[in-house]
Amino acid sequence: MKTQTTLAMTMVAALAAAAPAAAQPGQQAIEQAVAAAKTAAAAGQQTQEQALAAASDAMRVWSQVDQERTFAAIKEAASAWQHIDPAQMMAFARDAERWGQQFDRDREATRGQREKEEAAREKERVQRDKDRENSYYDQGQNALDGGRWDRAASSFDRVVELKGAKADAALYWKAYSQNKMGHRPEALATINELVKDYPKSRYLSDARALEVEVKNTSGQAVNPASEQDEELKIMALNALQNSAPEEAIPMLQKVLQGTGSPRLKSRALFVLAQSNSAKARDVLVNIAKGNGNPDLQMKAVQYLGIHGGPESRAALADVYASSSDVDLKKRILNAFMVSGERDRLLKAAQSEQNPELRAAAVQYLGVSGAHDELWTLYQKESSVDVKKQIIRALFTGGSASRLTELAKSEQNPELRLLAVRNLGLMGNKGTADTLVQIYSADKDPEVKKAVINALFISNNAEGLIALARKEQDQAMKKEMVSKLSNMRSKAATDYMVEILNGK
C-alpha cells in the first residue's frame, strides 16, 4: 500500500508539475492529464468523477500557488487511485514525467524564440536610431556647405539629443555654426559641453583651435568677407594642385589642422589625393589611420580608394585589420571595391566575424562582378544566411549562369526559391526561358509557384501563357491566369479573350 501511495503521489506530482506549462500557450497538457486520469480511474475501477475532480483541482490551485490546497488535492487524488495496479501506475507516472519534460522543452523553445524576437526588435531600433542620426548629421553637413548656419546648428542639435556615435562631432559643428552666426558665448558653451561630456573625442583638437578663434574674435561683428576669404582659399588650393603640388603640402596640412569648413578641408584632402608625391600620400594615410577627426578619416579612406596605388590600398588593409569601427571598415571595403581589390574583399567575406561587415564584403564582390570569387565562396560556405547574401550578390553582378545552376540543382529549398526569384528579377529572355524549363522539369509546387511569380515580376506574359496552355493542375493554372489578369499586355489580354471563348 505504501508503494502504491508513493506511486500515486509521484504520478499526481508529475501532473501538478506539468500544470504550469499547460496554463501557458494551449490546453494540450490539461487534456492529456484528463485523458490519463480517465484511463487510470477505469483501470482501478475507482470513481472517475472523484479522480478527475482531484486532478483538476490540483492543477488549478497549483497555478494559483496555493500550496495548502494543492497538497490536499494531491492527497485526495492519491486516495482515489491507491488501488490501481502498480504497473499501470508506474507507466502512467512515466508518461506524466515525459509530458513534463516535453513541456519544459516547449517552454524553453518559446522563451528562446521570444528572446530572439526581442533581440531582433532591439537591433531594428538601434538601426533606426542610427539612420536618424546619420540623416540629421548629413542635413547639418549640407547646411554647412551652403552657409545656412542656423539650419546647421538645428540639425546638429538633433544629433546631440540622440546621444549616439556622432554626438561629439555634432557638438563641434554646432559650435562652429554658432561662431559663424556671431553667437560667440553660445559657441564657447557648446565647446565646453563637448570637452566635458566627451573627454576622449577625436574632435577635441579641432575644438581647441576653434575655441582660440572664438575668443580672439569675441566682441567683433561677423565679417562677411570671411566667407569670401574661404572661397578664395578653395580657389588657391585648386591652383596649387596644378602648379606647385609639392610646395602645397605644408599649407594643406595647415588647412586640415585649422578651423575651416568641411568643404575647405575636403578640398585640401582631394588635392593631396591627386598628388603623386610620397609625402602627400603619407599625410593622407596618416589621416586614414585616425590622425584627424572621423569626418576627415572617412574622406581620406575614400580618396585613397579612388586615387591611391598599391601602397595606399595596403595601408587601408592595415587600417582595416587594426580598427574596430564598423562604419570605417565598411568605408574601407567600399574603397577596395572601387579600386578593384577583389582578393581583399574575398578575404573579408571568408574570414570577417562581424555579420554586417561580411555581408558588405559579399555585396561589394557582387557589385564588382566577381562571379568566380562569389561562386567559390558559395561552395565553401555552410551558413544559409551567408549563402542568401551570395545569391543576392550574384544577382547584383548579373550572373545569370550561376543563378540558373542554383535554381536547378540547389538542394536547400529556401535557397533554391531565392535563386528562382532573382532569376525573375533579371527580366531578360534567357532567364525567362530558363524559368519555363525549371517549371516543366520540377515537381515541387513551391518551386512552380516561385517560377510563376518570377515570370509575373519580369512581365513575361508569353512565358506564363505557354505554361498555362500545358498545365493540367487547375490550381496552378488558376494561379497563372490570376497573374495574367493583372498584366497590361496584349498577349495576356488575347489569352483572357481565348478563355472566355472557351478555347
Short mmCIF file of N, CA and C in Angstrom, two decimals, residues 132-293:
data_model
loop_
_atom_site.label_atom_id
_atom_site.label_comp_id
_atom_site.label_asym_id
_atom_site.label_seq_id
_atom_site.Cartn_x
_atom_site.Cartn_y
_atom_site.Cartn_z
N ARG A 132 18.49 57.70 -38.24
CA ARG A 132 18.05 59.06 -37.91
C ARG A 132 19.25 59.96 -37.63
N GLU A 133 20.20 59.43 -36.86
CA GLU A 133 21.39 60.21 -36.53
C GLU A 133 22.15 60.58 -37.81
N ASN A 134 22.36 59.61 -38.68
CA ASN A 134 23.08 59.87 -39.93
C ASN A 134 22.34 60.88 -40.80
N SER A 135 21.01 60.78 -40.83
CA SER A 135 20.21 61.70 -41.63
C SER A 135 20.34 63.13 -41.12
N TYR A 136 20.19 63.32 -39.82
CA TYR A 136 20.32 64.67 -39.25
C TYR A 136 21.73 65.22 -39.45
N TYR A 137 22.72 64.33 -39.29
CA TYR A 137 24.12 64.76 -39.43
C TYR A 137 24.39 65.20 -40.87
N ASP A 138 23.90 64.41 -41.83
CA ASP A 138 24.09 64.78 -43.24
C ASP A 138 23.38 66.08 -43.57
N GLN A 139 22.19 66.28 -43.00
CA GLN A 139 21.48 67.55 -43.20
C GLN A 139 22.31 68.72 -42.68
N GLY A 140 22.92 68.52 -41.51
CA GLY A 140 23.77 69.56 -40.94
C GLY A 140 24.97 69.86 -41.81
N GLN A 141 25.60 68.80 -42.33
CA GLN A 141 26.77 68.99 -43.19
C GLN A 141 26.39 69.73 -44.48
N ASN A 142 25.25 69.36 -45.05
CA ASN A 142 24.79 70.05 -46.26
C ASN A 142 24.50 71.52 -45.99
N ALA A 143 23.93 71.78 -44.81
CA ALA A 143 23.66 73.17 -44.44
C ALA A 143 24.96 73.96 -44.26
N LEU A 144 25.99 73.30 -43.71
CA LEU A 144 27.30 73.96 -43.56
C LEU A 144 27.85 74.33 -44.94
N ASP A 145 27.78 73.39 -45.86
CA ASP A 145 28.31 73.65 -47.21
C ASP A 145 27.59 74.81 -47.89
N GLY A 146 26.30 74.99 -47.54
CA GLY A 146 25.52 76.06 -48.14
C GLY A 146 25.54 77.35 -47.34
N GLY A 147 26.31 77.37 -46.22
CA GLY A 147 26.38 78.57 -45.39
C GLY A 147 25.09 78.88 -44.64
N ARG A 148 24.23 77.86 -44.44
CA ARG A 148 22.98 78.06 -43.68
C ARG A 148 23.25 77.65 -42.23
N TRP A 149 23.85 78.58 -41.52
CA TRP A 149 24.37 78.26 -40.19
C TRP A 149 23.27 77.92 -39.17
N ASP A 150 22.17 78.64 -39.21
CA ASP A 150 21.10 78.37 -38.25
C ASP A 150 20.50 76.98 -38.48
N ARG A 151 20.32 76.63 -39.75
CA ARG A 151 19.78 75.30 -40.06
C ARG A 151 20.78 74.21 -39.66
N ALA A 152 22.05 74.49 -39.87
CA ALA A 152 23.09 73.51 -39.49
C ALA A 152 23.07 73.28 -37.99
N ALA A 153 23.02 74.37 -37.21
CA ALA A 153 23.01 74.25 -35.75
C ALA A 153 21.80 73.45 -35.28
N SER A 154 20.65 73.68 -35.91
CA SER A 154 19.43 72.96 -35.53
C SER A 154 19.56 71.47 -35.82
N SER A 155 20.12 71.11 -36.98
CA SER A 155 20.29 69.70 -37.34
C SER A 155 21.26 69.01 -36.39
N PHE A 156 22.36 69.70 -36.06
CA PHE A 156 23.34 69.10 -35.15
C PHE A 156 22.78 68.97 -33.74
N ASP A 157 21.88 69.86 -33.35
CA ASP A 157 21.21 69.74 -32.05
C ASP A 157 20.46 68.42 -31.96
N ARG A 158 19.79 68.04 -33.04
CA ARG A 158 19.03 66.80 -33.06
C ARG A 158 19.95 65.58 -32.93
N VAL A 159 21.13 65.69 -33.54
CA VAL A 159 22.10 64.60 -33.42
C VAL A 159 22.56 64.47 -31.97
N VAL A 160 22.82 65.60 -31.33
CA VAL A 160 23.29 65.60 -29.94
C VAL A 160 22.24 64.95 -29.04
N GLU A 161 20.97 65.26 -29.28
CA GLU A 161 19.89 64.72 -28.45
C GLU A 161 19.81 63.21 -28.51
N LEU A 162 20.20 62.63 -29.63
CA LEU A 162 20.15 61.16 -29.77
C LEU A 162 21.26 60.47 -28.99
N LYS A 163 22.31 61.20 -28.62
CA LYS A 163 23.43 60.68 -27.82
C LYS A 163 24.05 59.43 -28.46
N GLY A 164 24.19 59.48 -29.77
CA GLY A 164 24.78 58.35 -30.49
C GLY A 164 26.24 58.54 -30.79
N ALA A 165 26.73 57.83 -31.79
CA ALA A 165 28.16 57.82 -32.11
C ALA A 165 28.65 59.15 -32.65
N LYS A 166 27.77 59.96 -33.21
CA LYS A 166 28.17 61.23 -33.81
C LYS A 166 27.87 62.44 -32.93
N ALA A 167 27.53 62.21 -31.67
CA ALA A 167 27.15 63.32 -30.79
C ALA A 167 28.30 64.31 -30.60
N ASP A 168 29.52 63.81 -30.43
CA ASP A 168 30.65 64.71 -30.22
C ASP A 168 30.95 65.53 -31.48
N ALA A 169 30.87 64.87 -32.65
CA ALA A 169 31.07 65.59 -33.91
C ALA A 169 30.01 66.68 -34.07
N ALA A 170 28.77 66.35 -33.71
CA ALA A 170 27.67 67.31 -33.84
C ALA A 170 27.88 68.52 -32.93
N LEU A 171 28.42 68.28 -31.74
CA LEU A 171 28.70 69.41 -30.83
C LEU A 171 29.76 70.33 -31.44
N TYR A 172 30.78 69.74 -32.03
CA TYR A 172 31.83 70.58 -32.64
C TYR A 172 31.25 71.43 -33.75
N TRP A 173 30.48 70.82 -34.66
CA TRP A 173 29.96 71.57 -35.79
C TRP A 173 28.84 72.53 -35.38
N LYS A 174 28.17 72.22 -34.30
CA LYS A 174 27.20 73.18 -33.76
C LYS A 174 27.92 74.43 -33.28
N ALA A 175 29.02 74.23 -32.55
CA ALA A 175 29.81 75.37 -32.08
C ALA A 175 30.37 76.16 -33.26
N TYR A 176 30.80 75.45 -34.28
CA TYR A 176 31.32 76.09 -35.49
C TYR A 176 30.24 76.98 -36.12
N SER A 177 29.02 76.43 -36.22
CA SER A 177 27.91 77.19 -36.81
C SER A 177 27.55 78.40 -35.95
N GLN A 178 27.55 78.21 -34.63
CA GLN A 178 27.24 79.33 -33.73
C GLN A 178 28.26 80.45 -33.88
N ASN A 179 29.53 80.06 -34.02
CA ASN A 179 30.56 81.07 -34.21
C ASN A 179 30.36 81.83 -35.52
N LYS A 180 29.98 81.10 -36.58
CA LYS A 180 29.74 81.75 -37.86
C LYS A 180 28.58 82.74 -37.79
N MET A 181 27.61 82.47 -36.91
CA MET A 181 26.47 83.39 -36.76
C MET A 181 26.79 84.55 -35.81
N GLY A 182 27.98 84.52 -35.21
CA GLY A 182 28.36 85.56 -34.25
C GLY A 182 27.87 85.28 -32.85
N HIS A 183 27.39 84.08 -32.59
CA HIS A 183 26.92 83.70 -31.24
C HIS A 183 28.10 83.12 -30.46
N ARG A 184 29.03 83.99 -30.11
CA ARG A 184 30.30 83.52 -29.54
C ARG A 184 30.15 82.90 -28.15
N PRO A 185 29.39 83.53 -27.22
CA PRO A 185 29.22 82.89 -25.90
C PRO A 185 28.58 81.49 -26.02
N GLU A 186 27.61 81.38 -26.90
CA GLU A 186 26.95 80.07 -27.10
C GLU A 186 27.94 79.06 -27.69
N ALA A 187 28.79 79.54 -28.61
CA ALA A 187 29.79 78.64 -29.22
C ALA A 187 30.77 78.12 -28.16
N LEU A 188 31.20 79.03 -27.27
CA LEU A 188 32.12 78.61 -26.21
C LEU A 188 31.45 77.62 -25.26
N ALA A 189 30.17 77.86 -24.96
CA ALA A 189 29.43 76.94 -24.08
C ALA A 189 29.31 75.56 -24.72
N THR A 190 29.09 75.52 -26.02
CA THR A 190 28.98 74.24 -26.73
C THR A 190 30.32 73.51 -26.73
N ILE A 191 31.41 74.27 -26.91
CA ILE A 191 32.74 73.65 -26.86
C ILE A 191 33.00 73.06 -25.48
N ASN A 192 32.63 73.79 -24.44
CA ASN A 192 32.79 73.28 -23.07
C ASN A 192 31.98 72.01 -22.85
N GLU A 193 30.79 71.97 -23.43
CA GLU A 193 29.95 70.77 -23.33
C GLU A 193 30.65 69.58 -24.00
N LEU A 194 31.25 69.83 -25.14
CA LEU A 194 31.98 68.77 -25.85
C LEU A 194 33.13 68.25 -25.01
N VAL A 195 33.92 69.16 -24.45
CA VAL A 195 35.08 68.77 -23.64
C VAL A 195 34.65 68.00 -22.40
N LYS A 196 33.56 68.43 -21.77
CA LYS A 196 33.09 67.81 -20.53
C LYS A 196 32.47 66.44 -20.78
N ASP A 197 31.59 66.35 -21.77
CA ASP A 197 30.83 65.12 -21.98
C ASP A 197 31.60 64.07 -22.79
N TYR A 198 32.57 64.52 -23.59
CA TYR A 198 33.31 63.58 -24.45
C TYR A 198 34.81 63.85 -24.35
N PRO A 199 35.40 63.56 -23.19
CA PRO A 199 36.81 63.90 -22.95
C PRO A 199 37.79 63.13 -23.84
N LYS A 200 37.34 62.05 -24.48
CA LYS A 200 38.22 61.28 -25.36
C LYS A 200 37.89 61.48 -26.83
N SER A 201 37.07 62.48 -27.11
CA SER A 201 36.65 62.71 -28.50
C SER A 201 37.83 63.08 -29.40
N ARG A 202 37.78 62.63 -30.62
CA ARG A 202 38.81 62.98 -31.59
C ARG A 202 38.57 64.35 -32.19
N TYR A 203 37.52 65.02 -31.76
CA TYR A 203 37.26 66.40 -32.19
C TYR A 203 37.82 67.44 -31.22
N LEU A 204 38.45 66.98 -30.14
CA LEU A 204 38.94 67.94 -29.13
C LEU A 204 40.00 68.86 -29.70
N SER A 205 40.89 68.32 -30.53
CA SER A 205 41.93 69.17 -31.11
C SER A 205 41.31 70.27 -31.97
N ASP A 206 40.35 69.90 -32.80
CA ASP A 206 39.66 70.90 -33.62
C ASP A 206 38.90 71.89 -32.73
N ALA A 207 38.32 71.36 -31.65
CA ALA A 207 37.53 72.22 -30.76
C ALA A 207 38.41 73.25 -30.06
N ARG A 208 39.61 72.85 -29.68
CA ARG A 208 40.52 73.80 -29.01
C ARG A 208 40.95 74.90 -29.98
N ALA A 209 41.22 74.50 -31.22
CA ALA A 209 41.58 75.51 -32.23
C ALA A 209 40.41 76.46 -32.47
N LEU A 210 39.21 75.94 -32.50
CA LEU A 210 38.03 76.78 -32.68
C LEU A 210 37.82 77.70 -31.48
N GLU A 211 38.10 77.17 -30.29
CA GLU A 211 37.95 77.98 -29.08
C GLU A 211 38.88 79.20 -29.12
N VAL A 212 40.12 78.99 -29.55
CA VAL A 212 41.06 80.10 -29.67
C VAL A 212 40.53 81.14 -30.66
N GLU A 213 40.01 80.67 -31.78
CA GLU A 213 39.48 81.59 -32.78
C GLU A 213 38.29 82.37 -32.24
N VAL A 214 37.39 81.68 -31.54
CA VAL A 214 36.20 82.35 -30.98
C VAL A 214 36.61 83.43 -30.00
N LYS A 215 37.55 83.10 -29.12
CA LYS A 215 37.98 84.07 -28.10
C LYS A 215 38.68 85.26 -28.75
N ASN A 216 39.44 85.02 -29.81
CA ASN A 216 40.15 86.11 -30.47
C ASN A 216 39.21 87.08 -31.17
N THR A 217 38.04 86.56 -31.57
CA THR A 217 37.10 87.41 -32.30
C THR A 217 35.93 87.86 -31.43
N SER A 218 35.95 87.55 -30.14
CA SER A 218 34.85 87.96 -29.24
C SER A 218 34.75 89.48 -29.21
N GLY A 219 33.56 89.97 -29.26
CA GLY A 219 33.32 91.41 -29.26
C GLY A 219 33.35 92.01 -30.64
N GLN A 220 33.69 91.23 -31.65
CA GLN A 220 33.72 91.73 -33.01
C GLN A 220 32.49 91.25 -33.78
N ALA A 221 32.03 92.07 -34.70
CA ALA A 221 30.88 91.71 -35.52
C ALA A 221 31.30 90.65 -36.53
N VAL A 222 30.31 89.89 -37.00
CA VAL A 222 30.59 88.89 -38.03
C VAL A 222 31.07 89.59 -39.30
N ASN A 223 32.17 89.09 -39.85
CA ASN A 223 32.77 89.71 -41.04
C ASN A 223 32.35 88.92 -42.28
N PRO A 224 31.47 89.49 -43.11
CA PRO A 224 31.04 88.77 -44.33
C PRO A 224 32.22 88.43 -45.24
N ALA A 225 33.29 89.18 -45.14
CA ALA A 225 34.45 88.93 -46.00
C ALA A 225 35.10 87.59 -45.69
N SER A 226 34.85 87.07 -44.45
CA SER A 226 35.47 85.81 -44.09
C SER A 226 34.96 84.67 -44.96
N GLU A 227 33.68 84.76 -45.37
CA GLU A 227 33.13 83.73 -46.25
C GLU A 227 33.80 83.81 -47.62
N GLN A 228 34.00 85.03 -48.10
CA GLN A 228 34.68 85.20 -49.38
C GLN A 228 36.12 84.73 -49.27
N ASP A 229 36.71 84.93 -48.09
CA ASP A 229 38.08 84.51 -47.86
C ASP A 229 38.21 82.99 -48.01
N GLU A 230 37.22 82.25 -47.52
CA GLU A 230 37.27 80.79 -47.65
C GLU A 230 37.12 80.37 -49.11
N GLU A 231 36.27 81.06 -49.84
CA GLU A 231 36.12 80.76 -51.26
C GLU A 231 37.43 81.00 -52.00
N LEU A 232 38.14 82.08 -51.62
CA LEU A 232 39.44 82.36 -52.23
C LEU A 232 40.45 81.26 -51.90
N LYS A 233 40.38 80.76 -50.68
CA LYS A 233 41.30 79.69 -50.29
C LYS A 233 41.06 78.44 -51.13
N ILE A 234 39.80 78.14 -51.38
CA ILE A 234 39.48 76.97 -52.21
C ILE A 234 40.03 77.16 -53.62
N MET A 235 39.87 78.37 -54.14
CA MET A 235 40.41 78.66 -55.47
C MET A 235 41.92 78.52 -55.47
N ALA A 236 42.55 78.99 -54.39
CA ALA A 236 44.01 78.90 -54.30
C ALA A 236 44.47 77.45 -54.23
N LEU A 237 43.71 76.61 -53.49
CA LEU A 237 44.05 75.19 -53.41
C LEU A 237 43.98 74.54 -54.78
N ASN A 238 42.96 74.88 -55.54
CA ASN A 238 42.83 74.33 -56.89
C ASN A 238 44.01 74.71 -57.77
N ALA A 239 44.46 75.96 -57.60
CA ALA A 239 45.59 76.42 -58.40
C ALA A 239 46.88 75.70 -58.01
N LEU A 240 47.08 75.53 -56.69
CA LEU A 240 48.29 74.85 -56.23
C LEU A 240 48.33 73.40 -56.70
N GLN A 241 47.17 72.79 -56.81
CA GLN A 241 47.10 71.41 -57.26
C GLN A 241 47.76 71.26 -58.63
N ASN A 242 47.59 72.25 -59.48
CA ASN A 242 48.10 72.16 -60.85
C ASN A 242 49.51 72.71 -61.02
N SER A 243 49.88 73.70 -60.17
CA SER A 243 51.15 74.39 -60.42
C SER A 243 52.29 73.97 -59.51
N ALA A 244 52.02 73.80 -58.22
CA ALA A 244 53.12 73.50 -57.28
C ALA A 244 52.66 72.53 -56.21
N PRO A 245 52.36 71.29 -56.57
CA PRO A 245 51.81 70.33 -55.62
C PRO A 245 52.72 70.05 -54.42
N GLU A 246 54.04 69.99 -54.63
CA GLU A 246 54.95 69.70 -53.51
C GLU A 246 54.96 70.84 -52.51
N GLU A 247 55.02 72.07 -53.01
CA GLU A 247 55.04 73.24 -52.12
C GLU A 247 53.72 73.40 -51.38
N ALA A 248 52.66 72.83 -51.93
CA ALA A 248 51.35 73.00 -51.33
C ALA A 248 51.16 72.11 -50.10
N ILE A 249 51.95 71.05 -49.94
CA ILE A 249 51.68 70.06 -48.88
C ILE A 249 51.68 70.67 -47.48
N PRO A 250 52.71 71.47 -47.08
CA PRO A 250 52.66 72.06 -45.74
C PRO A 250 51.44 72.96 -45.54
N MET A 251 51.06 73.71 -46.57
CA MET A 251 49.89 74.58 -46.46
C MET A 251 48.61 73.77 -46.35
N LEU A 252 48.57 72.67 -47.05
CA LEU A 252 47.40 71.79 -46.99
C LEU A 252 47.26 71.18 -45.58
N GLN A 253 48.38 70.80 -45.01
CA GLN A 253 48.35 70.28 -43.64
C GLN A 253 47.83 71.32 -42.66
N LYS A 254 48.24 72.58 -42.87
CA LYS A 254 47.79 73.66 -42.00
C LYS A 254 46.27 73.85 -42.12
N VAL A 255 45.77 73.76 -43.34
CA VAL A 255 44.32 73.86 -43.55
C VAL A 255 43.60 72.73 -42.82
N LEU A 256 44.14 71.54 -42.92
CA LEU A 256 43.49 70.38 -42.30
C LEU A 256 43.49 70.46 -40.78
N GLN A 257 44.48 71.13 -40.21
CA GLN A 257 44.58 71.26 -38.76
C GLN A 257 43.86 72.50 -38.23
N GLY A 258 43.34 73.33 -39.14
CA GLY A 258 42.70 74.57 -38.73
C GLY A 258 41.21 74.42 -38.49
N THR A 259 40.52 75.56 -38.51
CA THR A 259 39.09 75.58 -38.19
C THR A 259 38.24 75.85 -39.43
N GLY A 260 38.73 75.42 -40.58
CA GLY A 260 37.98 75.64 -41.82
C GLY A 260 36.73 74.79 -41.89
N SER A 261 35.93 75.07 -42.90
CA SER A 261 34.68 74.35 -43.10
C SER A 261 34.96 72.94 -43.61
N PRO A 262 33.97 72.05 -43.51
CA PRO A 262 34.14 70.71 -44.08
C PRO A 262 34.49 70.75 -45.56
N ARG A 263 33.89 71.69 -46.26
CA ARG A 263 34.15 71.81 -47.70
C ARG A 263 35.61 72.16 -47.97
N LEU A 264 36.15 73.10 -47.20
CA LEU A 264 37.54 73.51 -47.39
C LEU A 264 38.49 72.36 -47.09
N LYS A 265 38.24 71.65 -45.98
CA LYS A 265 39.12 70.55 -45.60
C LYS A 265 39.02 69.38 -46.58
N SER A 266 37.80 69.14 -47.05
CA SER A 266 37.63 68.08 -48.03
C SER A 266 38.40 68.39 -49.31
N ARG A 267 38.39 69.67 -49.68
CA ARG A 267 39.14 70.07 -50.88
C ARG A 267 40.63 69.90 -50.67
N ALA A 268 41.10 70.20 -49.48
CA ALA A 268 42.52 70.03 -49.17
C ALA A 268 42.92 68.55 -49.28
N LEU A 269 42.05 67.66 -48.79
CA LEU A 269 42.32 66.23 -48.90
C LEU A 269 42.34 65.79 -50.36
N PHE A 270 41.41 66.33 -51.13
CA PHE A 270 41.33 65.97 -52.54
C PHE A 270 42.62 66.35 -53.28
N VAL A 271 43.15 67.54 -52.97
CA VAL A 271 44.39 67.98 -53.60
C VAL A 271 45.54 67.05 -53.22
N LEU A 272 45.57 66.63 -51.96
CA LEU A 272 46.60 65.68 -51.52
C LEU A 272 46.47 64.36 -52.28
N ALA A 273 45.23 63.91 -52.45
CA ALA A 273 45.00 62.62 -53.12
C ALA A 273 45.42 62.66 -54.59
N GLN A 274 45.34 63.84 -55.21
CA GLN A 274 45.70 63.98 -56.61
C GLN A 274 47.21 63.97 -56.83
N SER A 275 47.94 64.22 -55.76
CA SER A 275 49.40 64.33 -55.89
C SER A 275 50.06 62.96 -55.99
N ASN A 276 51.12 62.91 -56.78
CA ASN A 276 51.90 61.67 -56.88
C ASN A 276 53.02 61.62 -55.85
N SER A 277 53.09 62.64 -55.02
CA SER A 277 54.15 62.75 -54.02
C SER A 277 53.98 61.71 -52.91
N ALA A 278 55.09 61.09 -52.54
CA ALA A 278 55.06 60.14 -51.42
C ALA A 278 54.70 60.84 -50.13
N LYS A 279 55.14 62.10 -49.99
CA LYS A 279 54.83 62.86 -48.78
C LYS A 279 53.33 63.14 -48.68
N ALA A 280 52.73 63.47 -49.81
CA ALA A 280 51.29 63.72 -49.82
C ALA A 280 50.53 62.45 -49.45
N ARG A 281 50.99 61.31 -49.99
CA ARG A 281 50.33 60.04 -49.68
C ARG A 281 50.47 59.73 -48.19
N ASP A 282 51.63 60.02 -47.61
CA ASP A 282 51.83 59.75 -46.19
C ASP A 282 50.88 60.58 -45.33
N VAL A 283 50.68 61.84 -45.72
CA VAL A 283 49.74 62.69 -44.97
C VAL A 283 48.34 62.08 -45.04
N LEU A 284 47.95 61.66 -46.22
CA LEU A 284 46.62 61.09 -46.42
C LEU A 284 46.47 59.78 -45.64
N VAL A 285 47.49 58.95 -45.69
CA VAL A 285 47.44 57.67 -44.97
C VAL A 285 47.35 57.90 -43.46
N ASN A 286 48.11 58.86 -42.94
CA ASN A 286 48.05 59.16 -41.50
C ASN A 286 46.66 59.59 -41.07
N ILE A 287 46.01 60.38 -41.91
CA ILE A 287 44.64 60.79 -41.58
C ILE A 287 43.71 59.59 -41.65
N ALA A 288 43.90 58.71 -42.63
CA ALA A 288 43.09 57.50 -42.74
C ALA A 288 43.27 56.59 -41.53
N LYS A 289 44.44 56.65 -40.93
CA LYS A 289 44.71 55.84 -39.73
C LYS A 289 44.12 56.44 -38.46
N GLY A 290 43.56 57.65 -38.57
CA GLY A 290 42.89 58.24 -37.41
C GLY A 290 43.56 59.48 -36.86
N ASN A 291 44.57 59.99 -37.56
CA ASN A 291 45.23 61.22 -37.10
C ASN A 291 44.47 62.44 -37.62
N GLY A 292 43.28 62.58 -37.16
CA GLY A 292 42.39 63.65 -37.57
C GLY A 292 40.99 63.30 -37.10
N ASN A 293 40.03 64.17 -37.31
CA ASN A 293 38.69 63.84 -36.84
C ASN A 293 38.06 62.78 -37.76
#
